[in-house]
Coordinates of C-alpha atoms in Angstrom, one line a residue:
M383 CA 27.1 214.9 -1.1
T384 CA 29.1 211.8 -0.3
E385 CA 31.3 209.7 -2.7
L386 CA 28.6 207.1 -2.7
D387 CA 26.0 209.7 -3.8
D388 CA 28.3 211.0 -6.5
L389 CA 28.9 207.4 -7.8
A390 CA 25.2 206.7 -7.8
R391 CA 24.3 209.9 -9.6
E392 CA 27.0 209.1 -12.3
L393 CA 25.9 205.5 -12.7
F394 CA 22.2 206.4 -13.1
A395 CA 23.1 209.1 -15.6
A396 CA 25.1 206.5 -17.6
V397 CA 22.4 203.9 -17.4
P398 CA 19.0 205.3 -16.4
E399 CA 17.5 201.8 -16.6
L400 CA 19.4 200.8 -13.5
R401 CA 16.8 202.4 -11.2
E402 CA 14.0 200.4 -12.8
A403 CA 16.1 197.2 -12.7
M404 CA 16.8 197.7 -9.0
T405 CA 13.1 198.5 -8.2
E406 CA 12.0 195.4 -10.2
A407 CA 14.3 193.2 -8.1
G408 CA 13.0 194.8 -4.8
D409 CA 16.1 196.8 -4.2
D410 CA 16.1 200.4 -3.2
P411 CA 17.8 202.7 -5.8
V412 CA 18.6 205.2 -3.1
P413 CA 22.2 204.8 -1.9
D414 CA 22.6 203.4 1.6
P415 CA 25.6 205.1 3.3
D416 CA 25.4 202.6 6.1
A417 CA 25.7 199.6 3.8
P418 CA 27.6 200.8 0.7
T419 CA 28.9 197.3 -0.1
L420 CA 25.5 195.8 -0.1
W421 CA 24.0 198.6 -2.1
L422 CA 26.7 198.5 -4.7
G423 CA 26.3 194.8 -5.0
E424 CA 22.6 195.4 -5.8
V425 CA 23.6 198.0 -8.4
G426 CA 26.1 195.5 -9.9
G427 CA 23.4 192.8 -10.1
A428 CA 21.1 195.3 -11.8
L429 CA 23.7 196.2 -14.3
A430 CA 24.4 192.5 -15.0
R431 CA 20.7 191.8 -15.6
R432 CA 20.4 194.7 -18.1
A433 CA 23.9 194.5 -19.7
E434 CA 23.1 192.5 -22.8
R435 CA 20.1 194.7 -23.6
L436 CA 22.1 198.0 -23.3
A437 CA 24.1 199.6 -26.1
P438 CA 27.7 198.6 -25.5
D439 CA 28.8 202.3 -25.1
R440 CA 26.3 202.7 -22.2
F441 CA 27.5 199.5 -20.4
G442 CA 31.1 200.7 -21.0
E443 CA 30.3 204.2 -19.6
A444 CA 28.9 202.6 -16.4
L445 CA 32.1 200.6 -16.0
A446 CA 34.2 203.8 -16.8
V447 CA 32.4 205.6 -14.0
V448 CA 33.2 202.8 -11.6
E449 CA 36.9 202.8 -12.7
R450 CA 37.2 206.5 -12.1
H451 CA 35.7 206.1 -8.6
L452 CA 37.9 203.1 -7.9
A453 CA 41.0 205.1 -8.8
G454 CA 40.0 208.3 -6.9
S455 CA 38.0 207.2 -3.8
D456 CA 39.0 206.5 -0.2
Q457 CA 39.8 203.0 0.9
R458 CA 36.3 202.4 2.3
M459 CA 34.7 203.3 -1.0
R460 CA 37.2 201.2 -3.0
N461 CA 36.4 198.2 -0.8
A462 CA 32.7 198.7 -1.4
I463 CA 33.1 199.0 -5.1
C464 CA 35.3 195.9 -5.3
T465 CA 33.4 193.6 -2.9
G466 CA 30.0 194.9 -3.9
F467 CA 29.8 196.0 -7.5
L468 CA 32.7 194.1 -9.1
E469 CA 32.0 190.9 -7.3
A470 CA 28.3 191.0 -8.4
L471 CA 29.5 191.3 -12.0
A472 CA 32.1 188.5 -11.5
S473 CA 29.4 186.3 -10.0
A474 CA 27.1 187.0 -12.9
V475 CA 29.9 185.9 -15.3
S476 CA 30.7 182.7 -13.4
G477 CA 27.0 182.0 -13.1
H478 CA 26.5 182.4 -16.9
R479 CA 24.2 185.4 -16.5
L480 CA 26.6 187.8 -18.1
H481 CA 28.9 187.1 -21.1
P482 CA 32.5 187.3 -20.1
S483 CA 33.6 189.0 -23.3
L484 CA 31.2 191.9 -22.6
L485 CA 32.6 192.5 -19.2
A486 CA 36.2 192.0 -20.2
E487 CA 35.9 194.4 -23.1
H488 CA 34.8 197.3 -20.8
L489 CA 36.6 196.8 -17.5
G490 CA 39.3 199.4 -16.7
P491 CA 42.7 198.2 -15.6
Q492 CA 42.0 198.4 -11.8
S493 CA 38.6 196.8 -12.1
R494 CA 40.1 194.0 -14.3
A495 CA 42.9 193.4 -11.9
Y496 CA 40.4 193.0 -9.0
V497 CA 38.1 190.7 -11.0
D498 CA 41.0 188.5 -12.1
A499 CA 42.3 188.3 -8.5
W500 CA 38.8 187.5 -7.2
D501 CA 38.3 184.8 -9.9
Q502 CA 41.7 183.3 -9.1
H503 CA 40.8 183.1 -5.5
T504 CA 37.3 181.6 -6.1
L505 CA 37.7 179.7 -9.4
G506 CA 41.4 179.2 -9.7
R507 CA 41.3 180.9 -13.1
S508 CA 40.1 184.1 -14.7
S509 CA 36.5 183.8 -15.9
L510 CA 37.2 186.6 -18.4
D511 CA 39.9 184.8 -20.5
P512 CA 38.6 182.7 -23.3
S513 CA 39.2 179.0 -22.5

């Protein structure tokens, strides 16, 4: 099993509805080892679409899984998590498809640091801080 397979298994265990959300969007829920960034972006988009219908602890567990992998994976996997999964969530917040407080409440420190840096680069401010 690869790191990507482990991450997928843990995410789908935390939020089983992700498979359905991906399939409904025309995305393949099977991890693509040749395009992990793209696949993780699709997973992040699926989580953003389902987030407000999930129990907060399940949304939080999905983000805790991502945080653990972000902290313990190799550089290629960390890049895929950040530029795929986390940027999909950041895009959902800035596009008003995901409430910023929901994301801010559950992001781990490394994930939050990346989202804040991404927001600063793209928006000139954090989308997670109340304005």
